[in-house]
């Protein structure tokens, strides 16, 4: 005889699940124990959202889902924010929620809530197994649906009565392990059409999205870039598919490249708000888009693509590369398109360089990031969130390997940073033990999940947390101004909504665990602190960098968020 707890744990193990992230309580306490007994690695978090962020980031990094385990009612509702983030980002994750006993439903059971119905809008699959013997069937389906096609979230609801239900072993549903998702190959005629369009272009541009990173398409895309010399622009989490340091990367001329290109090859990126919907004035009104996406429903979304190809990014990129190579097509670096891109890029780089060379105290963003970049390992995984912290950081903190940047993503979610960093640290532990994880947070963003440093301590994860502290959301106030504001009246009436307490010493949180954090105001402080923290291999570090509360990004031609035309 086996009960539902044991059946669930063993079914997950049979499907190749390795990690479970969560917070235990009634009715999943025994389930967590059975998971460990089955050989699953369990990490207990301090907040369910952070646990879900960690699980989905692990799924992104490995292409294998991890599990989030949560309690009923409020526990599941806390996870839903993470489920929505995974669904919008297209990352695989499985959420398992305990729920109140079935015989208590409808009469006010403890933490009773319509959990399957609440989850359905935020995942690809949500179900409650009707009996313990069918749990393996639903576990396999959850794995399959969250990884096949466009990845996303799956939810399984397990009432206390099912978890404790006993079943004869011969009656338990037997199911094979779900095989990896099949590769989708493109229509060759569409590849020929795409290649011909590129060869006819005067100003071609390649945009590389995080779908290309998730799809492990870096070899094929690098072959395409290196053989043709096509300028490329990565989205934030597309960084590193082709190295940021490659001379064909035109991130420093992003606005110009988007505005001027006449043919765009879009690999694993969506024409949503992050790419201004593909509309003018950010793009030419007659730009021709070659769209490659795993999901057919994404094709022609927002714009009518000249060529729309449903395919894995790797197979499509290889096909286009093969055709262009056959015709020996490449872009002359001396043509006007490249010359104009380089001129614009050099001009923007000079502005950033000037800002980063201003090391007067209090520091600006650019100086802080430039001197972080100078001393961090070139292969570290960078997790980042915050407004200016994230946006400016991505332009200076470089990635030369794929899947080495994790940030707020398509949903623009704050609070993901520490969970993402925990997942990245586990990934490094298993695949590249010498690789380091850098978690770069705005002070506001850090506040969403700051107590997860205790989780990092408990599991001995050597994550370096860098807090870019400007005393506020977007910007704040210096100590004297903040004091005067609060002295002028009732704090709830006079303290601006963007303001946080000035010069908060977040680094002192490590003293709770007998460790030391670092408070930095100068570039010398920053570099000394990072070099010291890189020597720590068994616990997290916190570096709290005070910058000018009124520091801002360089002047932009357009607002970063495309305005509505309605």
Coordinates of C-alpha atoms in Angstrom, one line a residue:
X1 CA 0.0 0.0 0.0
X2 CA 1.1 3.6 -0.8
X3 CA -0.6 6.8 0.1
X4 CA -0.9 9.9 -2.1
X5 CA 2.1 11.6 -0.6
X6 CA 4.4 8.7 -1.5
X7 CA 2.8 8.2 -4.9
X8 CA 3.3 11.9 -5.7
X9 CA 6.9 12.0 -4.7
X10 CA 7.8 8.8 -6.6
X11 CA 5.9 10.0 -9.7
X12 CA 7.9 13.2 -9.7
X13 CA 11.1 11.3 -9.4
X14 CA 10.1 9.0 -12.2
X15 CA 9.6 12.0 -14.4
X16 CA 13.1 13.3 -13.8
X17 CA 12.3 16.1 -11.4
X18 CA 15.3 17.1 -9.3
X19 CA 14.4 20.1 -7.3
X20 CA 11.4 21.3 -5.2
X21 CA 11.1 24.8 -3.9
X22 CA 8.5 25.8 -1.4
X23 CA 7.1 26.4 2.1
X24 CA 5.5 23.6 4.0
X25 CA 2.4 23.6 6.2
X26 CA -0.9 21.7 6.3
X27 CA -1.5 19.6 4.3
X28 CA 1.8 19.1 2.5
X29 CA 4.2 18.5 5.5
X30 CA 4.4 14.8 4.9
X31 CA 4.6 15.3 1.2
X32 CA 7.8 17.3 1.5
X33 CA 9.3 14.5 3.7
X34 CA 8.4 11.9 1.1
X35 CA 9.9 14.0 -1.6
X36 CA 13.2 14.0 0.1
X37 CA 12.9 10.3 0.8
X38 CA 12.4 9.7 -2.9
X39 CA 15.6 11.6 -3.7
X40 CA 14.2 15.0 -4.6
X41 CA 16.2 18.0 -3.4
X42 CA 14.1 20.3 -1.3
X43 CA 14.8 24.0 -0.6
X44 CA 12.5 25.8 1.8
X45 CA 11.9 29.5 1.1
X46 CA 10.6 32.4 3.2
X47 CA 8.0 33.5 0.6
X48 CA 6.1 31.4 -1.9
X49 CA 6.5 33.9 -4.7
X50 CA 10.3 33.8 -4.4
X51 CA 10.1 30.0 -4.4
X52 CA 8.1 30.1 -7.6
X53 CA 10.6 32.5 -9.2
X54 CA 13.5 30.2 -8.3
X55 CA 11.7 27.2 -9.7
X56 CA 10.9 28.8 -13.1
X57 CA 14.4 30.2 -13.4
X58 CA 15.8 26.7 -12.8
X59 CA 13.4 25.5 -15.6
X60 CA 14.7 28.2 -17.9
X61 CA 18.4 27.4 -17.2
X62 CA 17.9 23.6 -17.6
X63 CA 14.8 23.2 -19.8
X64 CA 13.5 20.8 -17.1
X65 CA 10.8 21.9 -14.8
X66 CA 11.3 22.2 -11.1
X67 CA 8.4 22.0 -8.6
X68 CA 6.9 24.6 -6.3
X69 CA 5.3 23.1 -3.2
X70 CA 2.8 25.3 -1.4
X71 CA 0.0 25.1 1.2
X72 CA -3.6 25.6 0.5
X73 CA -5.5 28.9 0.1
X74 CA -3.2 31.9 0.8
X75 CA -0.1 29.8 0.0
X76 CA -1.4 29.0 -3.5
X77 CA -2.5 32.6 -4.0
X78 CA 1.0 33.9 -3.1
X79 CA 2.4 31.5 -5.8
X80 CA 0.0 32.7 -8.5
X81 CA 2.1 35.9 -9.1
X82 CA 5.1 33.6 -9.8
X83 CA 2.9 31.3 -12.0
X84 CA 1.8 34.3 -14.1
X85 CA 5.4 35.4 -14.5
X86 CA 6.5 32.0 -15.7
X87 CA 3.5 31.9 -18.1
X88 CA 4.3 35.3 -19.6
X89 CA 8.0 34.6 -19.8
X90 CA 7.3 31.1 -21.3
X91 CA 9.4 29.2 -18.7
X92 CA 8.5 25.7 -17.5
X93 CA 7.4 25.2 -13.9
X94 CA 5.1 22.9 -12.0
X95 CA 3.1 24.1 -8.9
X96 CA 1.8 21.5 -6.5
X97 CA -0.7 23.0 -4.0
X98 CA -2.2 21.2 -1.1
X99 CA -5.9 22.0 -0.5
X100 CA -8.5 21.4 2.1
X101 CA -10.0 18.0 2.5
X102 CA -12.7 17.2 0.0
X103 CA -15.3 16.5 2.6
X104 CA -14.7 20.0 4.0
X105 CA -15.4 21.8 0.8
X106 CA -18.4 24.1 0.7
X107 CA -18.8 24.2 4.5
X108 CA -15.9 26.6 5.3
X109 CA -12.9 24.3 5.4
X110 CA -9.5 25.5 6.6
X111 CA -8.0 27.7 3.9
X112 CA -10.7 26.5 1.5
X113 CA -10.3 28.2 -1.9
X114 CA -11.2 27.3 -5.6
X115 CA -7.6 26.6 -6.4
X116 CA -7.8 24.9 -9.8
X117 CA -10.1 27.7 -11.0
X118 CA -7.8 30.4 -9.6
X119 CA -4.8 28.9 -11.3
X120 CA -6.3 28.2 -14.8
X121 CA -5.8 31.8 -16.1
X122 CA -2.1 31.7 -15.2
X123 CA -1.0 28.3 -16.6
X124 CA -1.2 25.8 -19.4
X125 CA -2.7 23.0 -17.4
X126 CA -4.5 23.0 -14.1
X127 CA -6.1 19.8 -12.6
X128 CA -7.0 17.9 -9.5
X129 CA -6.4 14.1 -9.8
X130 CA -9.7 12.4 -8.9
X131 CA -7.9 9.8 -6.9
X132 CA -4.5 9.0 -5.6
X133 CA -4.0 6.1 -8.0
X134 CA -4.2 8.6 -11.0
X135 CA -1.6 11.0 -9.6
X136 CA 1.2 9.7 -11.9
X137 CA -0.9 10.3 -15.0
X138 CA -1.4 14.0 -14.0
X139 CA 2.3 14.4 -13.0
X140 CA 3.4 13.2 -16.5
X141 CA 0.9 15.5 -18.2
X142 CA 2.0 18.5 -16.1
X143 CA 5.6 17.8 -17.2
X144 CA 4.7 17.4 -20.8
X145 CA 2.4 20.4 -21.1
X146 CA 4.8 22.8 -19.3
X147 CA 7.7 21.9 -21.6
X148 CA 6.1 21.0 -25.0
X149 CA 5.3 23.8 -27.4
X150 CA 5.6 27.2 -25.8
X151 CA 6.7 26.4 -22.2
X152 CA 4.8 27.6 -19.2
X153 CA 3.2 26.8 -15.9
X154 CA 1.2 23.7 -14.8
X155 CA -0.8 23.3 -11.6
X156 CA -1.7 20.2 -9.7
X157 CA -4.2 20.4 -6.8
X158 CA -3.9 17.7 -4.1
X159 CA -6.5 17.8 -1.3
X160 CA -5.6 16.4 2.0
X161 CA -7.9 13.5 1.5
X162 CA -6.1 12.4 -1.7
X163 CA -2.6 12.9 -0.1
X164 CA -3.6 10.5 2.8
X165 CA -5.6 8.1 0.6
X166 CA -4.0 4.6 0.5
X167 CA -3.9 2.5 -2.8
X168 CA -2.7 -1.0 -3.5
X169 CA 0.5 -0.8 -5.5
X170 CA -0.9 -2.8 -8.4
X171 CA -3.7 -0.3 -8.8
X172 CA -1.4 2.8 -9.2
X173 CA -1.5 4.1 -12.8
X174 CA 1.8 3.3 -14.6
X175 CA 3.2 5.9 -16.9
X176 CA 6.4 6.2 -18.9
X177 CA 8.8 9.2 -18.4
X178 CA 7.9 12.1 -20.6
X179 CA 10.5 12.3 -23.4
X180 CA 12.2 15.7 -24.2
X181 CA 10.1 18.0 -26.5
X182 CA 10.4 17.2 -30.2
X183 CA 12.3 19.5 -32.5
X184 CA 10.1 21.5 -34.9
X185 CA 11.7 21.9 -38.3
X186 CA 10.9 24.8 -40.6
X187 CA 9.3 24.8 -44.0
X188 CA 12.2 25.0 -46.5
X189 CA 10.4 27.2 -48.9
X190 CA 9.9 29.8 -46.1
X191 CA 13.6 29.6 -45.3
X192 CA 14.5 30.3 -49.0
X193 CA 12.1 33.2 -48.9
X194 CA 13.6 34.6 -45.7
X195 CA 17.2 34.2 -47.1
X196 CA 16.2 36.0 -50.3
X197 CA 14.6 38.9 -48.4
X198 CA 17.9 39.3 -46.3
X199 CA 20.0 39.2 -49.5
X200 CA 17.9 42.0 -51.0
X201 CA 18.0 44.2 -47.9
X202 CA 20.0 47.4 -47.7
X203 CA 19.9 47.6 -43.9
X204 CA 19.3 44.1 -42.4
X205 CA 19.2 43.6 -38.7
X206 CA 19.1 40.4 -36.5
X207 CA 17.2 40.6 -33.2
X208 CA 18.0 37.8 -30.8
X209 CA 15.4 37.1 -28.0
X210 CA 15.4 35.0 -24.9
X211 CA 13.5 32.3 -26.8
X212 CA 16.8 31.7 -28.7
X213 CA 18.6 31.4 -25.4
X214 CA 16.1 28.9 -24.0
X215 CA 16.1 27.0 -27.3
X216 CA 19.9 26.4 -27.1
X217 CA 20.3 28.0 -30.5
X218 CA 23.6 29.8 -29.7
X219 CA 25.8 27.7 -32.0
X220 CA 23.5 28.2 -35.0
X221 CA 23.0 31.9 -34.4
X222 CA 26.7 32.5 -33.9
X223 CA 27.4 30.7 -37.2
X224 CA 24.9 32.9 -38.9
X225 CA 26.4 36.1 -37.4
X226 CA 30.0 35.2 -37.9
X227 CA 29.6 34.0 -41.5
X228 CA 27.4 36.9 -42.8
X229 CA 28.5 39.8 -40.6
X230 CA 24.9 40.8 -40.0
X231 CA 24.5 43.4 -37.2
X232 CA 22.6 41.9 -34.3
X233 CA 20.7 43.4 -31.4
X234 CA 19.9 41.2 -28.3
X235 CA 16.9 41.6 -26.0
X236 CA 17.9 41.8 -22.4
X237 CA 17.8 38.0 -21.8
X238 CA 19.0 37.3 -25.4
X239 CA 22.3 38.8 -24.3
X240 CA 25.2 36.3 -24.6
X241 CA 23.6 34.1 -27.3
X242 CA 26.2 36.0 -29.4
X243 CA 28.8 37.7 -27.1
X244 CA 28.0 41.2 -26.1
X245 CA 31.7 42.0 -26.9
X246 CA 31.3 40.9 -30.5
X247 CA 32.0 43.8 -32.9
X248 CA 28.7 43.0 -34.7
X249 CA 26.6 43.8 -31.6
X250 CA 24.8 47.1 -32.1
X251 CA 23.3 47.5 -28.6
X252 CA 24.9 50.9 -28.3
X253 CA 23.0 52.0 -31.4
X254 CA 19.7 50.3 -30.5
X255 CA 17.3 53.1 -31.4
X256 CA 19.1 53.9 -34.6
X257 CA 19.2 50.3 -35.7
X258 CA 15.5 49.7 -35.0
X259 CA 14.5 52.9 -36.7
X260 CA 16.6 52.5 -39.8
X261 CA 16.5 48.7 -40.6
X262 CA 14.5 47.7 -43.6
X263 CA 14.5 43.9 -43.0
X264 CA 14.6 42.4 -39.5
X265 CA 15.2 38.7 -38.7
X266 CA 13.4 38.1 -35.4
X267 CA 14.7 34.9 -33.7
X268 CA 12.9 34.0 -30.5
X269 CA 11.7 37.5 -29.6
X270 CA 8.2 38.9 -29.5
X271 CA 7.1 42.2 -30.9
X272 CA 5.6 43.3 -27.6
X273 CA 6.3 46.4 -25.5
X274 CA 10.0 45.5 -25.2
X275 CA 10.4 45.9 -28.9
X276 CA 7.8 48.7 -29.2
X277 CA 5.3 46.4 -30.9
X278 CA 7.2 46.7 -34.2
X279 CA 5.5 50.0 -34.9
X280 CA 6.7 53.4 -36.2
X281 CA 8.2 55.7 -35.2
X282 CA 10.5 53.1 -33.5
X283 CA 10.5 51.2 -36.7
X284 CA 10.2 52.0 -40.4
X285 CA 6.5 51.9 -41.3
X286 CA 7.4 49.6 -44.2
X287 CA 10.0 47.4 -42.4
X288 CA 9.8 43.7 -43.5
X289 CA 9.9 41.3 -40.6
X290 CA 11.1 37.7 -40.8
X291 CA 9.6 36.1 -37.7
X292 CA 10.7 32.8 -36.3
X293 CA 8.9 31.4 -33.3
X294 CA 8.0 28.1 -31.7
X295 CA 4.4 29.2 -31.2
X296 CA 2.3 29.6 -34.3
X297 CA -0.1 31.8 -32.5
X298 CA 2.7 34.4 -32.0
X299 CA 3.2 34.7 -35.8
X300 CA 1.9 37.9 -37.3
X301 CA 1.1 39.3 -33.8
X302 CA 1.2 43.1 -33.7
X303 CA 2.5 43.3 -37.3
X304 CA 2.0 41.3 -40.4
X305 CA 5.3 39.6 -41.0
X306 CA 6.8 39.3 -44.5
X307 CA 7.9 35.7 -43.7
X308 CA 6.5 33.9 -40.7
X309 CA 8.2 30.6 -39.7
X310 CA 7.0 28.2 -37.0
X311 CA 10.1 26.4 -35.9
X312 CA 12.6 25.8 -33.2
X313 CA 15.1 28.7 -33.4
X314 CA 18.1 26.3 -33.7
X315 CA 16.7 24.5 -36.8
X316 CA 15.5 27.7 -38.5
X317 CA 18.8 29.6 -37.8
X318 CA 20.8 26.7 -39.2
X319 CA 18.6 26.5 -42.3
X320 CA 18.9 30.2 -43.0
X321 CA 22.7 30.1 -42.4
X322 CA 23.1 27.1 -44.8
X323 CA 21.2 28.9 -47.6
X324 CA 23.1 32.2 -47.2
X325 CA 26.4 30.3 -47.1
X326 CA 25.5 28.6 -50.3
X327 CA 25.1 32.0 -52.0
X328 CA 28.2 33.4 -50.2
X329 CA 26.2 36.3 -48.9
X330 CA 27.8 38.6 -46.3
X331 CA 27.7 42.3 -45.4
X332 CA 30.6 44.5 -46.2
X333 CA 31.7 46.3 -43.0
X334 CA 32.6 49.3 -45.2
X335 CA 29.0 49.8 -46.5
X336 CA 27.0 52.8 -45.4
X337 CA 24.7 50.8 -43.1
X338 CA 27.6 49.5 -41.1
X339 CA 29.4 52.9 -41.1
X340 CA 26.3 54.7 -39.8
X341 CA 25.7 52.0 -37.1
X342 CA 29.3 52.3 -35.9
X343 CA 29.2 56.1 -35.9
X344 CA 26.0 56.1 -33.8
X345 CA 27.4 53.4 -31.6
X346 CA 30.7 55.2 -31.0
X347 CA 28.8 58.4 -30.2
X348 CA 26.6 56.7 -27.6
X349 CA 29.6 54.8 -26.1
X350 CA 31.4 58.1 -25.7
X351 CA 28.5 59.5 -23.7
X352 CA 28.4 56.5 -21.4
X353 CA 32.2 56.5 -21.1
X354 CA 32.1 60.2 -20.0
X355 CA 29.4 59.4 -17.4
X356 CA 31.3 56.4 -16.1
X357 CA 34.5 58.3 -15.7
X358 CA 32.9 60.7 -13.3
X359 CA 33.8 59.1 -10.0
X360 CA 32.9 62.0 -7.8
X361 CA 30.9 61.0 -4.7
X362 CA 28.0 60.4 -4.6
X363 CA 28.4 58.1 -7.6
X364 CA 26.2 58.0 -10.6
X365 CA 24.8 54.7 -12.0
X366 CA 27.4 54.5 -14.9
X367 CA 30.4 54.9 -12.7
X368 CA 29.2 52.3 -10.3
X369 CA 28.4 49.8 -13.0
X370 CA 31.6 50.4 -15.0
X371 CA 33.8 49.7 -11.9
X372 CA 31.7 46.6 -11.1
X373 CA 32.2 45.4 -14.7
X374 CA 36.0 45.9 -14.4
X375 CA 36.4 43.4 -11.6
X376 CA 33.7 40.7 -11.9
X377 CA 34.5 37.4 -13.7
X378 CA 33.5 37.6 -17.4
X379 CA 31.5 34.4 -17.2
X380 CA 29.4 35.1 -14.1
X381 CA 25.6 34.8 -14.3
X382 CA 24.0 38.2 -13.6
X383 CA 20.5 38.4 -12.1
X384 CA 19.1 42.0 -12.1
X385 CA 16.0 43.9 -11.2
X386 CA 15.0 47.4 -10.4
X387 CA 14.1 50.3 -12.7
X388 CA 17.2 52.3 -13.6
X389 CA 19.4 49.6 -11.9
X390 CA 18.3 46.9 -14.3
X391 CA 18.0 49.1 -17.5
X392 CA 21.3 50.9 -17.1
X393 CA 23.0 47.7 -15.8
X394 CA 22.2 45.7 -18.9
X395 CA 24.1 48.2 -21.1
X396 CA 27.3 48.0 -19.1
X397 CA 27.4 44.6 -17.4
X398 CA 28.2 42.4 -20.3
X399 CA 27.3 38.8 -21.1
X400 CA 29.3 36.6 -23.4
X401 CA 27.5 33.3 -22.8
X402 CA 23.9 32.5 -23.2
X403 CA 21.4 32.2 -20.3
X404 CA 23.8 34.3 -18.2
X405 CA 21.3 37.2 -17.6
X406 CA 18.1 36.9 -15.7
X407 CA 15.9 39.9 -15.1
X408 CA 12.4 41.2 -14.6
X409 CA 11.6 39.9 -18.1
X410 CA 8.5 40.3 -20.3
X411 CA 6.1 40.8 -17.3
X412 CA 8.4 43.4 -15.7
X413 CA 8.1 41.7 -12.3
X414 CA 9.8 43.1 -9.3
X415 CA 10.9 40.7 -6.6
X416 CA 12.3 38.0 -8.9
X417 CA 16.0 38.8 -8.2
X418 CA 16.9 36.7 -5.2
X419 CA 14.8 33.7 -6.3
X420 CA 16.5 33.8 -9.7
X421 CA 19.9 34.0 -8.1
X422 CA 19.2 31.0 -5.9
X423 CA 18.2 29.0 -9.0
X424 CA 21.4 30.2 -10.8
X425 CA 23.6 29.2 -7.9
X426 CA 22.1 25.7 -7.9
X427 CA 22.6 25.5 -11.6
X428 CA 26.3 26.5 -11.2
X429 CA 26.8 24.1 -8.3
X430 CA 25.7 21.2 -10.6
X431 CA 27.2 22.3 -13.9
X432 CA 30.0 24.9 -13.3
X433 CA 31.1 25.0 -9.7
X434 CA 33.6 27.8 -10.2
X435 CA 31.1 30.1 -11.9
X436 CA 29.8 33.0 -9.8
X437 CA 26.3 34.5 -9.5
X438 CA 25.9 38.2 -9.2
X439 CA 22.5 39.5 -8.0
X440 CA 22.3 43.3 -8.8
X441 CA 19.3 44.9 -7.1
X442 CA 17.8 48.3 -6.8
X443 CA 17.1 49.1 -3.2
X444 CA 13.4 49.0 -3.8
X445 CA 13.6 45.7 -5.6
X446 CA 15.7 44.1 -2.9
X447 CA 12.9 44.9 -0.4
X448 CA 10.5 42.5 -2.1
X449 CA 12.4 39.4 -1.2
X450 CA 15.3 40.4 1.0
X451 CA 14.7 37.7 3.6
X452 CA 15.7 35.1 1.1
X453 CA 19.3 35.8 2.2
X454 CA 18.5 33.4 5.0
X455 CA 17.6 30.8 2.4
X456 CA 21.0 31.4 0.8
X457 CA 22.7 31.1 4.1
X458 CA 20.9 27.9 5.0
X459 CA 21.9 26.2 1.7
X460 CA 25.4 27.7 1.6
X461 CA 25.0 29.5 -1.7
X462 CA 27.8 31.9 -2.5
X463 CA 25.7 34.6 -4.2
X464 CA 27.1 38.2 -4.3
X465 CA 24.2 40.6 -3.8
X466 CA 24.9 44.1 -5.0
X467 CA 22.4 46.8 -4.0
X468 CA 22.4 50.0 -6.0
X469 CA 21.0 52.2 -3.3
X470 CA 19.5 55.6 -4.3
X471 CA 17.0 55.8 -1.4
X472 CA 14.0 55.4 -3.5
X473 CA 12.0 54.0 -6.5
X474 CA 13.5 55.6 -9.6
X475 CA 15.1 58.2 -7.4
X476 CA 15.0 59.3 -3.8
X477 CA 16.4 62.0 -1.5
X478 CA 19.6 62.7 0.4
X479 CA 19.6 62.3 4.2
X480 CA 19.1 66.0 4.9
X481 CA 16.3 66.6 2.4
X482 CA 14.6 63.4 3.6
X483 CA 14.8 64.6 7.2
X484 CA 13.4 68.0 6.3
X485 CA 10.5 66.4 4.4
X486 CA 9.5 64.2 7.2
X487 CA 9.8 67.0 9.7
X488 CA 7.4 69.1 7.7
X489 CA 4.3 67.2 8.6
X490 CA 2.5 63.9 8.8
X491 CA 4.8 61.4 7.0
X492 CA 2.0 59.8 5.1
X493 CA 1.0 63.2 3.6
X494 CA 4.5 64.7 2.9
X495 CA 6.8 61.8 2.1
X496 CA 6.8 61.4 -1.7
X497 CA 5.6 58.0 -2.9
X498 CA 8.9 57.3 -4.6
X499 CA 10.9 57.9 -1.4
X500 CA 12.5 55.2 0.8
X501 CA 14.4 55.8 4.0
X502 CA 17.8 57.4 3.2
X503 CA 21.1 55.6 3.5
X504 CA 19.7 52.3 4.8
X505 CA 22.5 49.9 5.7
X506 CA 21.1 46.8 4.1
X507 CA 24.5 45.1 4.3
X508 CA 24.0 44.8 8.1
X509 CA 21.4 42.1 7.5
X510 CA 24.3 39.7 7.2
X511 CA 25.3 40.4 10.8
X512 CA 22.2 38.5 11.8
X513 CA 24.1 35.4 10.6
X514 CA 27.5 36.3 12.0
X515 CA 28.8 37.6 8.7
X516 CA 29.9 40.9 7.4
X517 CA 28.5 43.1 4.6
X518 CA 30.0 46.0 2.8
X519 CA 28.8 49.6 2.6
X520 CA 30.4 51.5 -0.4
X521 CA 30.4 55.1 -1.5
X522 CA 33.4 55.2 -3.8
X523 CA 34.7 53.1 -6.7
X524 CA 37.6 52.0 -4.6
X525 CA 35.2 50.7 -2.0
X526 CA 33.2 48.8 -4.6
X527 CA 36.2 47.1 -6.2
X528 CA 37.7 46.1 -2.8
X529 CA 34.4 44.7 -1.7
X530 CA 33.8 42.6 -4.8
X531 CA 37.3 41.2 -4.8
X532 CA 36.8 40.2 -1.1
X533 CA 33.4 38.6 -1.8
X534 CA 34.7 36.6 -4.7
X535 CA 36.8 34.7 -2.2
X536 CA 33.7 33.6 -0.2
X537 CA 32.5 30.2 -1.4
X538 CA 30.0 29.0 1.2
X539 CA 27.6 31.9 1.9
X540 CA 26.0 35.0 0.3
X541 CA 27.6 38.4 0.4
X542 CA 25.9 41.9 0.4
X543 CA 27.5 45.0 -1.1
X544 CA 25.4 48.1 -0.5
X545 CA 26.5 50.9 -2.9
X546 CA 25.2 54.4 -2.1
X547 CA 24.8 56.4 -5.2
X548 CA 23.4 59.9 -5.9
X549 CA 19.7 59.7 -5.1
X550 CA 19.0 62.0 -8.1
X551 CA 21.1 60.0 -10.5
X552 CA 19.4 59.2 -13.8
X553 CA 20.0 57.4 -17.1
X554 CA 21.4 59.3 -20.0
X555 CA 19.1 61.4 -22.1
X556 CA 17.0 59.3 -24.5
X557 CA 15.4 60.2 -27.8
X558 CA 12.3 58.3 -26.9
X559 CA 10.7 57.3 -23.6
X560 CA 11.7 53.7 -22.9
X561 CA 8.0 52.7 -22.8
X562 CA 6.2 53.2 -26.0
X563 CA 3.3 55.6 -25.5
X564 CA -0.2 54.7 -26.5
X565 CA -1.5 56.4 -29.7
X566 CA -5.2 56.1 -28.5

